[in-house]
GROMACS .gro file of C-alpha atoms in nm:
model
  506
    1UNK     CA    1  -7.007  -1.180   3.671
    2UNK     CA    2  -6.856  -0.882   3.869
    3UNK     CA    3  -6.530  -0.971   3.724
    4UNK     CA    4  -6.585  -1.029   3.388
    5UNK     CA    5  -6.584  -0.605   3.277
    6UNK     CA    6  -6.190  -0.590   3.438
    7UNK     CA    7  -6.042  -0.863   3.227
    8UNK     CA    8  -6.047  -0.731   2.912
    9UNK     CA    9  -5.870  -0.359   3.051
   10UNK     CA   10  -5.543  -0.595   3.187
   11UNK     CA   11  -5.374  -0.706   2.842
   12UNK     CA   12  -5.503  -0.300   2.679
   13UNK     CA   13  -5.269  -0.147   2.973
   14UNK     CA   14  -4.993  -0.383   2.950
   15UNK     CA   15  -4.985  -0.252   2.568
   16UNK     CA   16  -4.979   0.111   2.646
   17UNK     CA   17  -4.718   0.013   2.894
   18UNK     CA   18  -4.537  -0.169   2.585
   19UNK     CA   19  -4.627   0.122   2.340
   20UNK     CA   20  -4.432   0.401   2.543
   21UNK     CA   21  -4.145   0.206   2.666
   22UNK     CA   22  -4.077   0.169   2.264
   23UNK     CA   23  -4.144   0.568   2.226
   24UNK     CA   24  -3.864   0.580   2.442
   25UNK     CA   25  -3.629   0.369   2.289
   26UNK     CA   26  -3.762   0.509   1.964
   27UNK     CA   27  -3.710   0.875   2.088
   28UNK     CA   28  -3.331   0.768   2.247
   29UNK     CA   29  -3.175   0.680   1.972
   30UNK     CA   30  -3.265   0.992   1.773
   31UNK     CA   31  -3.130   1.113   2.059
   32UNK     CA   32  -2.843   0.940   2.052
   33UNK     CA   33  -2.804   0.971   1.632
   34UNK     CA   34  -2.861   1.382   1.660
   35UNK     CA   35  -2.560   1.364   1.880
   36UNK     CA   36  -2.363   1.163   1.675
   37UNK     CA   37  -2.499   1.403   1.310
   38UNK     CA   38  -2.422   1.753   1.458
   39UNK     CA   39  -2.125   1.630   1.638
   40UNK     CA   40  -1.965   1.502   1.279
   41UNK     CA   41  -2.199   1.855   1.085
   42UNK     CA   42  -2.001   2.033   1.282
   43UNK     CA   43  -1.634   1.901   1.210
   44UNK     CA   44  -1.671   1.905   0.875
   45UNK     CA   45  -1.781   2.224   0.849
   46UNK     CA   46  -1.454   2.330   1.073
   47UNK     CA   47  -1.258   2.110   0.795
   48UNK     CA   48  -1.422   2.313   0.515
   49UNK     CA   49  -1.321   2.606   0.729
   50UNK     CA   50  -0.960   2.481   0.743
   51UNK     CA   51  -0.942   2.387   0.353
   52UNK     CA   52  -1.096   2.722   0.228
   53UNK     CA   53  -0.775   2.891   0.505
   54UNK     CA   54  -0.560   2.676   0.332
   55UNK     CA   55  -0.741   2.772  -0.045
   56UNK     CA   56  -0.656   3.106   0.045
   57UNK     CA   57  -0.261   3.120   0.167
   58UNK     CA   58  -0.212   2.883  -0.172
   59UNK     CA   59  -0.344   3.138  -0.407
   60UNK     CA   60  -0.132   3.432  -0.219
   61UNK     CA   61   0.197   3.229  -0.260
   62UNK     CA   62   0.108   3.133  -0.592
   63UNK     CA   63   0.043   3.549  -0.669
   64UNK     CA   64   0.399   3.575  -0.554
   65UNK     CA   65   0.553   3.298  -0.702
   66UNK     CA   66   0.407   3.411  -1.029
   67UNK     CA   67   0.578   3.783  -0.922
   68UNK     CA   68   0.922   3.655  -0.956
   69UNK     CA   69   0.891   3.504  -1.167
   70UNK     CA   70   0.786   3.696  -1.401
   71UNK     CA   71   1.118   3.943  -1.295
   72UNK     CA   72   1.301   3.696  -1.308
   73UNK     CA   73   1.228   3.636  -1.711
   74UNK     CA   74   1.257   4.048  -1.751
   75UNK     CA   75   1.652   4.011  -1.612
   76UNK     CA   76   1.749   3.765  -1.794
   77UNK     CA   77   1.588   3.927  -2.064
   78UNK     CA   78   1.785   4.217  -1.982
   79UNK     CA   79   2.120   4.062  -1.956
   80UNK     CA   80   2.077   3.857  -2.262
   81UNK     CA   81   2.005   4.185  -2.478
   82UNK     CA   82   2.272   4.387  -2.307
   83UNK     CA   83   2.556   4.080  -2.289
   84UNK     CA   84   2.751   3.982  -2.551
   85UNK     CA   85   2.827   3.635  -2.416
   86UNK     CA   86   2.633   3.376  -2.586
   87UNK     CA   87   2.347   3.230  -2.445
   88UNK     CA   88   2.285   2.919  -2.262
   89UNK     CA   89   1.995   2.721  -2.118
   90UNK     CA   90   1.908   2.734  -1.763
   91UNK     CA   91   2.011   2.440  -1.554
   92UNK     CA   92   1.706   2.264  -1.448
   93UNK     CA   93   1.857   1.943  -1.271
   94UNK     CA   94   2.074   1.891  -0.993
   95UNK     CA   95   2.242   1.645  -0.830
   96UNK     CA   96   2.139   1.470  -0.539
   97UNK     CA   97   2.401   1.520  -0.326
   98UNK     CA   98   2.398   1.904  -0.355
   99UNK     CA   99   2.029   1.869  -0.167
  100UNK     CA  100   2.207   1.657   0.073
  101UNK     CA  101   2.551   1.812   0.132
  102UNK     CA  102   2.789   1.700   0.326
  103UNK     CA  103   2.818   1.799   0.694
  104UNK     CA  104   3.095   1.926   0.819
  105UNK     CA  105   3.448   1.883   0.847
  106UNK     CA  106   3.508   1.768   1.203
  107UNK     CA  107   3.149   1.520   1.160
  108UNK     CA  108   3.228   1.408   0.818
  109UNK     CA  109   3.144   1.037   0.768
  110UNK     CA  110   3.300   1.044   0.419
  111UNK     CA  111   3.017   0.873   0.186
  112UNK     CA  112   3.179   0.527   0.124
  113UNK     CA  113   3.145   0.390  -0.221
  114UNK     CA  114   2.970  -0.036  -0.071
  115UNK     CA  115   3.085  -0.170  -0.408
  116UNK     CA  116   3.459  -0.125  -0.388
  117UNK     CA  117   3.523  -0.093  -0.049
  118UNK     CA  118   3.568  -0.403   0.186
  119UNK     CA  119   3.335  -0.426   0.503
  120UNK     CA  120   3.600  -0.479   0.806
  121UNK     CA  121   3.709  -0.100   0.711
  122UNK     CA  122   3.339   0.049   0.605
  123UNK     CA  123   3.255  -0.094   0.915
  124UNK     CA  124   3.557   0.072   1.146
  125UNK     CA  125   3.437   0.383   1.008
  126UNK     CA  126   3.098   0.350   1.115
  127UNK     CA  127   3.207   0.257   1.506
  128UNK     CA  128   3.425   0.633   1.495
  129UNK     CA  129   3.066   0.854   1.319
  130UNK     CA  130   2.885   0.864   1.661
  131UNK     CA  131   2.610   1.102   1.551
  132UNK     CA  132   2.638   1.283   1.143
  133UNK     CA  133   2.325   1.471   0.986
  134UNK     CA  134   2.310   1.533   0.640
  135UNK     CA  135   2.262   1.921   0.617
  136UNK     CA  136   2.148   2.066   0.268
  137UNK     CA  137   2.170   2.383   0.142
  138UNK     CA  138   1.969   2.620   0.302
  139UNK     CA  139   1.841   2.832  -0.054
  140UNK     CA  140   1.830   2.582  -0.305
  141UNK     CA  141   1.793   2.724  -0.654
  142UNK     CA  142   1.517   2.914  -0.767
  143UNK     CA  143   1.488   2.710  -1.123
  144UNK     CA  144   1.551   2.389  -0.971
  145UNK     CA  145   1.306   2.203  -0.875
  146UNK     CA  146   1.328   2.037  -0.513
  147UNK     CA  147   1.305   1.785  -0.382
  148UNK     CA  148   0.934   1.932  -0.186
  149UNK     CA  149   0.805   1.993  -0.520
  150UNK     CA  150   0.860   1.537  -0.631
  151UNK     CA  151   0.701   1.481  -0.302
  152UNK     CA  152   0.389   1.745  -0.345
  153UNK     CA  153   0.381   1.562  -0.684
  154UNK     CA  154   0.383   1.200  -0.566
  155UNK     CA  155   0.159   1.259  -0.288
  156UNK     CA  156  -0.142   1.367  -0.560
  157UNK     CA  157  -0.065   1.086  -0.754
  158UNK     CA  158  -0.124   0.870  -0.461
  159UNK     CA  159  -0.463   0.966  -0.428
  160UNK     CA  160  -0.560   0.826  -0.761
  161UNK     CA  161  -0.821   0.586  -0.708
  162UNK     CA  162  -0.797   0.235  -0.855
  163UNK     CA  163  -0.993  -0.065  -0.872
  164UNK     CA  164  -0.869  -0.404  -0.800
  165UNK     CA  165  -1.007  -0.553  -0.608
  166UNK     CA  166  -1.232  -0.682  -0.853
  167UNK     CA  167  -0.879  -0.868  -1.050
  168UNK     CA  168  -0.790  -1.027  -0.734
  169UNK     CA  169  -0.728  -1.430  -0.793
  170UNK     CA  170  -0.862  -1.371  -1.109
  171UNK     CA  171  -0.623  -1.557  -1.328
  172UNK     CA  172  -0.520  -1.915  -1.310
  173UNK     CA  173  -0.140  -1.810  -1.363
  174UNK     CA  174   0.069  -1.544  -1.207
  175UNK     CA  175   0.265  -1.252  -1.439
  176UNK     CA  176   0.610  -1.294  -1.299
  177UNK     CA  177   0.857  -0.993  -1.260
  178UNK     CA  178   1.164  -1.020  -1.400
  179UNK     CA  179   1.528  -0.991  -1.223
  180UNK     CA  180   1.775  -0.924  -1.408
  181UNK     CA  181   2.087  -0.853  -1.158
  182UNK     CA  182   2.091  -0.822  -0.784
  183UNK     CA  183   2.408  -0.686  -0.546
  184UNK     CA  184   2.462  -0.665  -0.216
  185UNK     CA  185   2.656  -0.407   0.002
  186UNK     CA  186   2.779  -0.421   0.374
  187UNK     CA  187   2.504  -0.244   0.645
  188UNK     CA  188   2.785  -0.147   0.805
  189UNK     CA  189   2.607  -0.212   1.071
  190UNK     CA  190   2.735  -0.401   1.385
  191UNK     CA  191   2.443  -0.581   1.398
  192UNK     CA  192   2.128  -0.707   1.253
  193UNK     CA  193   1.942  -0.505   1.131
  194UNK     CA  194   1.593  -0.394   1.184
  195UNK     CA  195   1.401  -0.185   0.924
  196UNK     CA  196   1.410  -0.014   0.572
  197UNK     CA  197   1.220   0.229   0.487
  198UNK     CA  198   1.285   0.484   0.211
  199UNK     CA  199   1.324   0.917   0.074
  200UNK     CA  200   0.953   1.038   0.065
  201UNK     CA  201   1.012   1.336  -0.180
  202UNK     CA  202   1.437   1.201  -0.269
  203UNK     CA  203   1.381   0.897  -0.481
  204UNK     CA  204   1.764   0.820  -0.391
  205UNK     CA  205   1.747   0.885  -0.063
  206UNK     CA  206   1.677   0.517   0.174
  207UNK     CA  207   1.758   0.449   0.536
  208UNK     CA  208   1.832   0.171   0.772
  209UNK     CA  209   1.884   0.084   1.110
  210UNK     CA  210   1.938  -0.187   1.329
  211UNK     CA  211   1.975  -0.347   1.697
  212UNK     CA  212   2.304  -0.141   1.725
  213UNK     CA  213   2.081   0.188   1.788
  214UNK     CA  214   2.252   0.342   1.456
  215UNK     CA  215   2.050   0.482   1.196
  216UNK     CA  216   2.249   0.553   0.859
  217UNK     CA  217   2.113   0.762   0.575
  218UNK     CA  218   2.179   0.621   0.239
  219UNK     CA  219   2.203   0.713  -0.152
  220UNK     CA  220   2.141   0.526  -0.455
  221UNK     CA  221   2.415   0.620  -0.715
  222UNK     CA  222   2.232   0.645  -1.054
  223UNK     CA  223   2.319   0.452  -1.372
  224UNK     CA  224   2.500   0.194  -1.054
  225UNK     CA  225   2.337  -0.115  -0.867
  226UNK     CA  226   2.510   0.010  -0.559
  227UNK     CA  227   2.464   0.339  -0.285
  228UNK     CA  228   2.692   0.548  -0.047
  229UNK     CA  229   2.681   0.611   0.303
  230UNK     CA  230   2.617   0.960   0.391
  231UNK     CA  231   2.582   0.919   0.744
  232UNK     CA  232   2.517   0.784   1.013
  233UNK     CA  233   2.353   0.798   1.368
  234UNK     CA  234   2.334   0.691   1.749
  235UNK     CA  235   2.020   0.690   1.805
  236UNK     CA  236   1.942   0.468   2.135
  237UNK     CA  237   1.700   0.589   2.403
  238UNK     CA  238   1.811   0.834   2.700
  239UNK     CA  239   1.770   0.589   2.995
  240UNK     CA  240   1.758   0.177   2.840
  241UNK     CA  241   1.948   0.301   2.581
  242UNK     CA  242   1.731   0.106   2.348
  243UNK     CA  243   1.717   0.052   1.983
  244UNK     CA  244   1.460   0.179   1.766
  245UNK     CA  245   1.200  -0.076   1.763
  246UNK     CA  246   1.053   0.079   1.447
  247UNK     CA  247   1.087   0.382   1.216
  248UNK     CA  248   0.873   0.648   1.025
  249UNK     CA  249   1.019   0.928   0.784
  250UNK     CA  250   0.794   1.251   0.788
  251UNK     CA  251   0.640   1.375   0.502
  252UNK     CA  252   0.852   1.612   0.408
  253UNK     CA  253   1.184   1.390   0.436
  254UNK     CA  254   1.361   1.655   0.634
  255UNK     CA  255   1.290   1.432   0.960
  256UNK     CA  256   1.305   0.999   1.073
  257UNK     CA  257   1.106   0.962   1.377
  258UNK     CA  258   1.201   0.659   1.573
  259UNK     CA  259   0.993   0.515   1.827
  260UNK     CA  260   1.120   0.274   2.137
  261UNK     CA  261   0.912   0.163   2.457
  262UNK     CA  262   0.718   0.281   2.757
  263UNK     CA  263   0.917   0.122   3.015
  264UNK     CA  264   1.114   0.295   3.300
  265UNK     CA  265   1.016   0.648   3.198
  266UNK     CA  266   1.216   0.614   2.875
  267UNK     CA  267   1.177   0.782   2.566
  268UNK     CA  268   0.915   0.666   2.312
  269UNK     CA  269   0.954   0.880   2.045
  270UNK     CA  270   1.334   1.044   1.871
  271UNK     CA  271   1.309   1.226   1.537
  272UNK     CA  272   1.691   1.275   1.371
  273UNK     CA  273   1.664   1.604   1.195
  274UNK     CA  274   1.854   1.564   0.853
  275UNK     CA  275   1.851   1.954   0.806
  276UNK     CA  276   2.017   2.109   1.116
  277UNK     CA  277   2.320   2.018   1.306
  278UNK     CA  278   2.190   1.930   1.619
  279UNK     CA  279   2.090   1.604   1.517
  280UNK     CA  280   1.834   1.423   1.763
  281UNK     CA  281   1.590   1.520   1.983
  282UNK     CA  282   1.340   1.341   2.207
  283UNK     CA  283   0.970   1.404   2.267
  284UNK     CA  284   0.812   1.467   2.602
  285UNK     CA  285   0.482   1.329   2.515
  286UNK     CA  286   0.510   0.934   2.718
  287UNK     CA  287   0.080   0.829   2.570
  288UNK     CA  288   0.227   0.468   2.557
  289UNK     CA  289   0.241   0.305   2.955
  290UNK     CA  290   0.448  -0.019   2.914
  291UNK     CA  291   0.603  -0.262   2.729
  292UNK     CA  292   0.758  -0.137   2.326
  293UNK     CA  293   0.626   0.045   2.096
  294UNK     CA  294   0.591  -0.187   1.759
  295UNK     CA  295   0.518   0.087   1.465
  296UNK     CA  296   0.529   0.368   1.421
  297UNK     CA  297   0.271   0.490   1.098
  298UNK     CA  298   0.233   0.830   0.921
  299UNK     CA  299  -0.161   0.856   0.772
  300UNK     CA  300  -0.139   0.930   0.418
  301UNK     CA  301  -0.430   1.226   0.498
  302UNK     CA  302  -0.406   1.579   0.432
  303UNK     CA  303  -0.294   1.685   0.760
  304UNK     CA  304   0.042   1.546   0.920
  305UNK     CA  305  -0.013   1.302   1.203
  306UNK     CA  306   0.148   0.975   1.253
  307UNK     CA  307   0.056   0.668   1.502
  308UNK     CA  308   0.198   0.475   1.740
  309UNK     CA  309   0.044   0.076   1.846
  310UNK     CA  310   0.205  -0.133   2.151
  311UNK     CA  311   0.234  -0.337   2.382
  312UNK     CA  312  -0.012  -0.177   2.642
  313UNK     CA  313  -0.274  -0.277   2.318
  314UNK     CA  314  -0.272   0.071   2.307
  315UNK     CA  315  -0.319   0.289   1.893
  316UNK     CA  316  -0.161   0.668   2.000
  317UNK     CA  317  -0.239   0.918   1.780
  318UNK     CA  318  -0.001   1.180   1.676
  319UNK     CA  319  -0.091   1.568   1.560
  320UNK     CA  320   0.157   1.809   1.441
  321UNK     CA  321   0.137   2.144   1.636
  322UNK     CA  322   0.084   2.459   1.495
  323UNK     CA  323   0.331   2.684   1.656
  324UNK     CA  324   0.622   2.503   1.763
  325UNK     CA  325   0.890   2.315   1.608
  326UNK     CA  326   0.906   1.941   1.684
  327UNK     CA  327   0.591   1.983   1.889
  328UNK     CA  328   0.362   1.706   1.890
  329UNK     CA  329   0.010   1.664   2.092
  330UNK     CA  330  -0.137   1.258   2.168
  331UNK     CA  331  -0.391   1.139   2.131
  332UNK     CA  332  -0.502   0.794   2.238
  333UNK     CA  333  -0.767   0.689   1.999
  334UNK     CA  334  -0.836   0.357   2.170
  335UNK     CA  335  -0.667   0.127   2.508
  336UNK     CA  336  -0.940  -0.203   2.480
  337UNK     CA  337  -1.078  -0.272   2.158
  338UNK     CA  338  -0.767  -0.523   2.150
  339UNK     CA  339  -0.686  -0.749   2.452
  340UNK     CA  340  -0.323  -0.775   2.338
  341UNK     CA  341  -0.032  -0.605   2.229
  342UNK     CA  342  -0.119  -0.373   1.900
  343UNK     CA  343   0.215  -0.527   1.637
  344UNK     CA  344   0.078  -0.345   1.352
  345UNK     CA  345  -0.104   0.010   1.230
  346UNK     CA  346  -0.194   0.165   0.941
  347UNK     CA  347  -0.445   0.507   0.727
  348UNK     CA  348  -0.692   0.391   0.447
  349UNK     CA  349  -0.681   0.702   0.221
  350UNK     CA  350  -1.009   0.734   0.136
  351UNK     CA  351  -1.180   0.831   0.443
  352UNK     CA  352  -0.987   0.903   0.865
  353UNK     CA  353  -0.977   0.511   0.981
  354UNK     CA  354  -0.699   0.441   1.160
  355UNK     CA  355  -0.615   0.010   1.102
  356UNK     CA  356  -0.422  -0.205   1.370
  357UNK     CA  357  -0.364  -0.592   1.439
  358UNK     CA  358  -0.316  -0.740   1.716
  359UNK     CA  359  -0.193  -1.045   1.872
  360UNK     CA  360  -0.547  -1.089   1.958
  361UNK     CA  361  -0.589  -1.179   1.636
  362UNK     CA  362  -0.794  -0.834   1.584
  363UNK     CA  363  -0.806  -0.595   1.307
  364UNK     CA  364  -0.964  -0.310   1.394
  365UNK     CA  365  -1.079   0.025   1.177
  366UNK     CA  366  -1.087   0.339   1.410
  367UNK     CA  367  -1.277   0.600   1.258
  368UNK     CA  368  -1.114   0.941   1.374
  369UNK     CA  369  -1.416   1.172   1.232
  370UNK     CA  370  -1.724   0.998   1.442
  371UNK     CA  371  -1.419   0.874   1.714
  372UNK     CA  372  -1.596   0.500   1.721
  373UNK     CA  373  -1.425   0.173   1.551
  374UNK     CA  374  -1.590   0.092   1.178
  375UNK     CA  375  -1.532  -0.165   1.133
  376UNK     CA  376  -1.467  -0.551   1.387
  377UNK     CA  377  -1.280  -0.860   1.241
  378UNK     CA  378  -1.116  -1.147   1.376
  379UNK     CA  379  -0.940  -1.498   1.235
  380UNK     CA  380  -0.773  -1.785   1.377
  381UNK     CA  381  -0.397  -1.727   1.429
  382UNK     CA  382  -0.242  -1.343   1.578
  383UNK     CA  383  -0.213  -1.102   1.318
  384UNK     CA  384   0.194  -0.927   1.246
  385UNK     CA  385   0.136  -0.645   1.042
  386UNK     CA  386  -0.133  -0.428   0.850
  387UNK     CA  387  -0.092  -0.241   0.537
  388UNK     CA  388  -0.333  -0.073   0.292
  389UNK     CA  389  -0.283  -0.039  -0.073
  390UNK     CA  390  -0.191   0.209  -0.283
  391UNK     CA  391  -0.333   0.262  -0.531
  392UNK     CA  392  -0.675   0.089  -0.409
  393UNK     CA  393  -0.802   0.245  -0.122
  394UNK     CA  394  -1.042  -0.014  -0.003
  395UNK     CA  395  -0.825  -0.259  -0.036
  396UNK     CA  396  -0.574  -0.390   0.256
  397UNK     CA  397  -0.356  -0.644   0.332
  398UNK     CA  398  -0.291  -0.783   0.737
  399UNK     CA  399  -0.005  -1.047   0.817
  400UNK     CA  400  -0.095  -1.343   1.019
  401UNK     CA  401   0.091  -1.604   1.175
  402UNK     CA  402  -0.097  -1.930   0.983
  403UNK     CA  403   0.171  -2.174   0.781
  404UNK     CA  404   0.119  -2.159   0.400
  405UNK     CA  405  -0.136  -1.883   0.453
  406UNK     CA  406   0.084  -1.614   0.614
  407UNK     CA  407  -0.060  -1.288   0.389
  408UNK     CA  408  -0.484  -1.185   0.332
  409UNK     CA  409  -0.647  -0.959   0.228
  410UNK     CA  410  -0.939  -0.780   0.300
  411UNK     CA  411  -1.204  -0.545   0.173
  412UNK     CA  412  -1.283  -0.247   0.396
  413UNK     CA  413  -1.670  -0.189   0.328
  414UNK     CA  414  -1.745  -0.618   0.343
  415UNK     CA  415  -1.738  -0.681   0.736
  416UNK     CA  416  -1.593  -1.038   0.807
  417UNK     CA  417  -1.478  -1.065   0.476
  418UNK     CA  418  -1.165  -1.279   0.342
  419UNK     CA  419  -1.087  -1.138  -0.010
  420UNK     CA  420  -0.757  -1.412  -0.045
  421UNK     CA  421  -0.516  -1.522   0.151
  422UNK     CA  422  -0.129  -1.638  -0.029
  423UNK     CA  423   0.190  -1.817   0.238
  424UNK     CA  424   0.479  -1.989   0.191
  425UNK     CA  425   0.680  -2.248   0.364
  426UNK     CA  426   0.942  -2.231   0.564
  427UNK     CA  427   1.255  -2.466   0.549
  428UNK     CA  428   1.455  -2.348   0.778
  429UNK     CA  429   1.213  -2.247   1.077
  430UNK     CA  430   0.775  -2.353   1.117
  431UNK     CA  431   0.785  -2.021   1.361
  432UNK     CA  432   0.671  -1.749   1.175
  433UNK     CA  433   0.860  -1.367   1.326
  434UNK     CA  434   0.711  -1.057   1.361
  435UNK     CA  435   1.038  -0.899   1.191
  436UNK     CA  436   0.952  -1.062   0.839
  437UNK     CA  437   0.761  -0.752   0.664
  438UNK     CA  438   0.560  -0.669   0.344
  439UNK     CA  439   0.566  -0.410   0.052
  440UNK     CA  440   0.323  -0.322  -0.203
  441UNK     CA  441   0.417  -0.281  -0.522
  442UNK     CA  442   0.418   0.077  -0.622
  443UNK     CA  443   0.121  -0.044  -0.897
  444UNK     CA  444  -0.131  -0.201  -0.595
  445UNK     CA  445  -0.074  -0.592  -0.806
  446UNK     CA  446   0.224  -0.715  -0.598
  447UNK     CA  447   0.299  -0.772  -0.236
  448UNK     CA  448   0.683  -0.852  -0.148
  449UNK     CA  449   0.743  -1.047   0.145
  450UNK     CA  450   1.002  -1.184   0.373
  451UNK     CA  451   1.140  -1.455   0.463
  452UNK     CA  452   1.310  -1.671   0.787
  453UNK     CA  453   1.425  -1.889   0.447
  454UNK     CA  454   1.759  -1.627   0.210
  455UNK     CA  455   1.434  -1.566  -0.047
  456UNK     CA  456   1.198  -1.273  -0.152
  457UNK     CA  457   0.884  -1.422  -0.168
  458UNK     CA  458   0.712  -1.237  -0.493
  459UNK     CA  459   0.346  -1.245  -0.490
  460UNK     CA  460   0.038  -1.189  -0.764
  461UNK     CA  461  -0.251  -1.105  -0.618
  462UNK     CA  462  -0.425  -1.179  -0.957
  463UNK     CA  463  -0.286  -1.523  -0.926
  464UNK     CA  464  -0.598  -1.736  -0.819
  465UNK     CA  465  -0.308  -1.992  -0.653
  466UNK     CA  466  -0.250  -1.987  -0.264
  467UNK     CA  467   0.118  -1.965  -0.337
  468UNK     CA  468   0.458  -1.693  -0.450
  469UNK     CA  469   0.421  -1.565  -0.793
  470UNK     CA  470   0.842  -1.656  -0.744
  471UNK     CA  471   1.071  -1.655  -0.487
  472UNK     CA  472   1.426  -1.475  -0.550
  473UNK     CA  473   1.712  -1.618  -0.424
  474UNK     CA  474   1.854  -1.292  -0.255
  475UNK     CA  475   2.071  -1.335   0.089
  476UNK     CA  476   2.285  -1.606   0.265
  477UNK     CA  477   2.061  -1.559   0.582
  478UNK     CA  478   1.748  -1.445   0.630
  479UNK     CA  479   1.491  -1.151   0.457
  480UNK     CA  480   1.336  -0.948   0.664
  481UNK     CA  481   1.142  -0.699   0.397
  482UNK     CA  482   1.189  -0.624   0.052
  483UNK     CA  483   1.091  -0.262  -0.003
  484UNK     CA  484   0.986  -0.135  -0.406
  485UNK     CA  485   1.129   0.164  -0.527
  486UNK     CA  486   0.863   0.412  -0.568
  487UNK     CA  487   0.985   0.555  -0.942
  488UNK     CA  488   1.299   0.340  -1.031
  489UNK     CA  489   1.279  -0.053  -1.180
  490UNK     CA  490   1.473  -0.161  -0.790
  491UNK     CA  491   1.367  -0.338  -0.504
  492UNK     CA  492   1.537  -0.295  -0.190
  493UNK     CA  493   1.569  -0.547   0.112
  494UNK     CA  494   1.769  -0.603   0.405
  495UNK     CA  495   1.913  -0.957   0.607
  496UNK     CA  496   2.032  -1.071   0.909
  497UNK     CA  497   2.328  -1.138   0.714
  498UNK     CA  498   2.397  -0.747   0.787
  499UNK     CA  499   2.384  -0.703   0.419
  500UNK     CA  500   2.174  -0.482   0.220
  501UNK     CA  501   2.068  -0.582  -0.162
  502UNK     CA  502   1.961  -0.421  -0.462
  503UNK     CA  503   1.775  -0.563  -0.725
  504UNK     CA  504   1.721  -0.394  -1.060
  505UNK     CA  505   1.333  -0.568  -1.207
  506UNK     CA  506   1.122  -0.528  -1.439
   0.00000   0.00000   0.00000
């Protein structure tokens, strides 16, 4: 009987201990959440302060520009009032070749109209010009729009969000594009092409690179389905003399960035300056530790920065230095979220999230502001590239290695949910190449893809079938990429047949 009073106390003590542990866990969780929120508030406060500083600077520049405009108008009115010469309208347009003047005579590579010259003579002219850098006029006319203005306008147009996800796979029949005329011109590269990129601010310029280590700058000819070669530059890495694995154009349009490999202390990133005769410079930072750097992308954000993904499983963010030109600070975002090579990277437009895909079949979305992975998903085949949609800021595409299901669409807001998938059959080979790339149309409704076959596949995201809306015969050998032009009805493609394809569409 003496033991009976002690028994009821045991469960009560145990219950009190559990309550204390639960309370401690809640306190720890609250502390952790508070720490994260304090850091986020501080970051966003700094961001607002920086934006206000930018606004103040632009307001000052606006006042100065308005004052200069009034002075010019006053001088023009005075001149027209005094002079007896009939007045003429101001010149408002300028040929693009004036924006990018020819190099000095000692290093000139004469622009070659690829539609008029045979491939053999063109190729020999390329081999003689090791480094030719295009140089613009130092002081563009105040009355004519320069390429920088056009680039700023296009940037703001891209920030307008359009809801496209609700349209995916809604139609039982595709809406096709019409390919009216095609023209193939010699790339004048000696080995297979690797990259094709369009200038973000000058609608007539594009660049190509190949395994010969050369980077070529091209100009579309107005009114013709042709392009002229403006310059070619030797961009092989310093030590290993490697070709560029991938290229990206700086948002200003004045420089081209190339990535290489991280082995044997070789240079990892080069910058080709199109405005100065000094040509190629190499960044000293070497954050990747081994293997090939597979991809480079400038982020669609206000701050100028780019991201690289490599075979060392790392994703690295590079920020431009405010003090010195061509100085970039590198910061690894993560090295452990992928267990195999990172094959592709891109940025979401509505928030600072860096997408990365890898040969480990993983898709990751890393929030740069918070400093952790905000999106994680894994599919059943290796991933080879990723592209965010230019219009719907929640939509992105991943290229996988699964035959007939190579392209997959995802919504960044939905975890582990595939919206739609489509692909193509391959006649010449069953293997999926990571060198095959895709491109979104400017309206975000179509995707073009290269193929190991000599065709360009076009996909309509509104089409509910898993096959191309159409396939365009474009080359003699495999097509690596077909890029949509952002302001002209034009597709530009590159192929292992060493030709560049120009395709007029509507």
